[in-house]
Coordinates of C-alpha atoms in Angstrom, one line a residue:
M29 CA 164.7 -43.8 56.9
D30 CA 162.9 -41.8 59.4
N31 CA 162.9 -39.0 57.0
I32 CA 161.4 -41.2 54.2
N33 CA 158.7 -42.7 56.6
N34 CA 157.9 -39.1 57.7
Q35 CA 157.5 -38.0 54.2
E36 CA 155.3 -41.0 53.3
E37 CA 153.2 -40.3 56.3
Q38 CA 152.7 -36.7 55.4
K39 CA 151.7 -37.8 51.8
R40 CA 149.2 -40.2 53.3
K41 CA 147.9 -37.4 55.5
R42 CA 147.6 -35.0 52.6
K43 CA 145.8 -37.7 50.5
L44 CA 143.5 -38.4 53.5
I45 CA 142.8 -34.6 53.9
V46 CA 142.1 -34.2 50.2
L47 CA 139.9 -37.3 50.2
L48 CA 138.0 -36.1 53.3
F49 CA 137.6 -32.6 51.7
L50 CA 136.2 -34.3 48.5
V51 CA 133.8 -36.4 50.5
I52 CA 132.6 -33.4 52.5
L53 CA 132.2 -31.4 49.2
L54 CA 130.2 -34.3 47.7
L55 CA 127.9 -34.6 50.7
A56 CA 127.4 -30.8 50.7
S57 CA 126.5 -30.6 47.0
G58 CA 124.2 -33.7 47.4
M59 CA 122.4 -32.1 50.3
T60 CA 122.1 -28.8 48.5
A61 CA 120.7 -30.6 45.4
Y62 CA 118.2 -32.5 47.6
F63 CA 116.9 -29.4 49.3
L64 CA 116.8 -27.2 46.2
K65 CA 115.6 -29.8 43.7
D66 CA 112.1 -28.3 43.6
R67 CA 113.4 -24.9 42.7
F68 CA 115.8 -26.0 39.9
F69 CA 114.6 -29.4 38.7
T70 CA 110.8 -28.9 38.1
E71 CA 108.9 -29.0 34.9
P72 CA 108.6 -25.6 33.2
R73 CA 105.2 -24.0 33.7
V74 CA 103.4 -21.5 31.5
I75 CA 102.8 -18.4 33.6
S76 CA 101.3 -16.0 31.1
G77 CA 98.9 -16.3 28.2
L78 CA 95.3 -17.4 27.9
P79 CA 94.1 -20.9 27.2
E80 CA 92.4 -21.6 24.0
L81 CA 88.7 -20.6 23.6
E82 CA 86.3 -23.5 24.4
T83 CA 84.5 -24.6 21.2
G84 CA 80.7 -25.1 21.1
L85 CA 79.8 -22.3 23.5
E86 CA 76.4 -20.8 23.4
V87 CA 75.3 -17.2 24.1
M88 CA 72.9 -16.9 27.1
S89 CA 69.5 -15.7 26.2
D90 CA 67.9 -12.8 28.1
E91 CA 65.6 -15.3 29.9
Q92 CA 68.6 -17.4 30.9
M93 CA 70.5 -14.3 32.1
L94 CA 67.5 -13.1 34.1
K95 CA 67.2 -16.6 35.7
F96 CA 70.9 -16.7 36.5
M97 CA 70.8 -13.1 37.9
Q98 CA 67.8 -14.1 40.0
S99 CA 69.6 -17.1 41.4
E100 CA 72.6 -15.0 42.3
V101 CA 70.6 -12.2 44.0
D102 CA 68.3 -14.7 45.8
K103 CA 71.4 -15.4 47.9
D104 CA 71.3 -11.8 49.1
K105 CA 67.5 -11.7 49.6
I106 CA 66.7 -9.8 46.4
N107 CA 64.1 -11.0 43.9
I108 CA 64.3 -9.3 40.6
N109 CA 61.0 -9.0 38.8
L110 CA 61.0 -6.8 35.7
K111 CA 60.0 -7.2 32.1
H112 CA 62.7 -7.0 29.5
E113 CA 60.2 -6.8 26.7
I114 CA 58.2 -3.6 27.2
S115 CA 55.2 -2.3 25.2
V116 CA 54.9 1.5 24.7
S117 CA 51.9 3.4 23.5
K118 CA 52.7 5.6 20.5
E119 CA 50.0 8.1 21.3
T120 CA 50.7 8.5 25.1
N121 CA 54.4 7.6 25.1
V122 CA 53.6 5.5 28.2
A123 CA 55.6 2.2 28.8
Q124 CA 54.2 -0.8 30.7
L125 CA 57.3 -1.6 32.8
A126 CA 56.0 -3.9 35.6
V127 CA 59.0 -3.4 38.0
K128 CA 58.2 -5.1 41.3
N129 CA 60.3 -4.8 44.5
K130 CA 58.8 -7.8 46.4
P131 CA 58.1 -7.6 50.2
T132 CA 60.7 -10.4 50.7
N133 CA 63.5 -8.2 49.4
A134 CA 65.8 -6.6 51.9
Y135 CA 66.9 -3.7 49.7
S136 CA 65.5 -0.8 47.7
I137 CA 66.0 -0.6 43.9
Q138 CA 66.2 1.9 41.1
V139 CA 65.8 1.2 37.4
E140 CA 67.0 3.1 34.4
Y141 CA 66.3 2.6 30.7
L142 CA 68.8 3.7 28.1
L143 CA 68.5 3.4 24.3
K144 CA 71.3 1.2 23.1
E145 CA 71.7 3.5 20.1
G146 CA 73.2 6.7 21.4
N147 CA 73.0 5.6 25.0
E148 CA 70.2 8.1 25.6
Q149 CA 68.2 8.0 28.8
L150 CA 64.5 7.2 28.3
Y151 CA 63.5 6.8 32.0
K152 CA 65.1 6.7 35.4
S153 CA 63.1 5.9 38.4
G154 CA 63.5 7.2 41.9
L155 CA 64.1 4.8 44.8
I156 CA 61.6 1.9 44.9
P157 CA 61.4 0.5 48.4
T158 CA 60.3 -3.1 49.2
N159 CA 56.7 -4.0 48.7
R160 CA 56.3 -1.4 46.0
Q161 CA 55.9 -1.7 42.2
L162 CA 56.2 0.6 39.2
S163 CA 53.6 -0.4 36.5
E164 CA 53.7 2.3 33.9
V165 CA 55.7 5.5 33.2
K166 CA 55.9 8.2 30.6
L167 CA 59.2 8.1 28.7
K168 CA 61.3 11.2 28.2
K169 CA 61.5 10.8 24.5
S170 CA 58.9 9.9 21.9
L171 CA 60.0 6.9 19.8
S172 CA 59.1 5.9 16.3
E173 CA 56.9 2.9 15.8
G174 CA 58.6 -0.5 15.9
S175 CA 61.2 -2.1 18.2
H176 CA 64.0 -0.4 20.0
E177 CA 66.8 -2.1 21.9
V178 CA 67.5 -0.8 25.4
M179 CA 69.8 -1.4 28.3
I180 CA 68.0 -1.8 31.7
I181 CA 70.3 -0.8 34.5
Y182 CA 69.1 -2.3 37.8
T183 CA 70.7 -0.7 40.9
I184 CA 70.3 -2.1 44.5
F185 CA 70.6 0.2 47.5
D186 CA 70.9 -0.5 51.2
E187 CA 69.8 2.1 53.8
E188 CA 72.9 4.2 53.1
K189 CA 74.5 3.6 49.7
Q190 CA 74.5 1.7 46.4
I191 CA 75.6 -1.8 46.9
N192 CA 75.2 -3.5 43.5
Q193 CA 74.3 -2.8 39.8
S194 CA 73.3 -5.1 37.0
T195 CA 72.6 -4.4 33.3
I196 CA 70.4 -6.5 31.1
D197 CA 69.2 -6.1 27.5
G198 CA 65.6 -5.3 26.8
V199 CA 63.4 -4.2 23.9
L200 CA 60.7 -1.5 23.7
Y201 CA 57.9 -2.3 21.3
V202 CA 56.2 1.0 20.2
S203 CA 52.8 0.6 18.7

């Protein structure tokens, strides 16, 4: 009888050990799932690709672009004042630029005018310090009568180096 009781007790101990092992395993897997749920059980996210293009967008006009650029550079104490519609004399090949570097500006500037067609340089100024203006200049190339689209490159310099550059569209009216 002792032998049978001993065997039953061993069976009970084995069952208890197996049951205890299963409870520990269940607790461990529950804790693992709880701590790692964000890694494995989140909604899928799109990581690559672009959103669809917004409908009803408008192209900014040159005036709006100049106003926006001015508001951005005002933050850095620069006030852009240049004409993007420029008259040019056919006889003298002189352009009325009206580039002004106001006394309130903290930086010197340089302007460059390139023909959009062919990217040919028509004029490039030297450094224009604050409180100076450039009213009229002779262009490097004679242009035919009519309108010619140009890119105006506006470069800003501190005392040692170039710190910014902006490009805007312009038009030369030769008459």
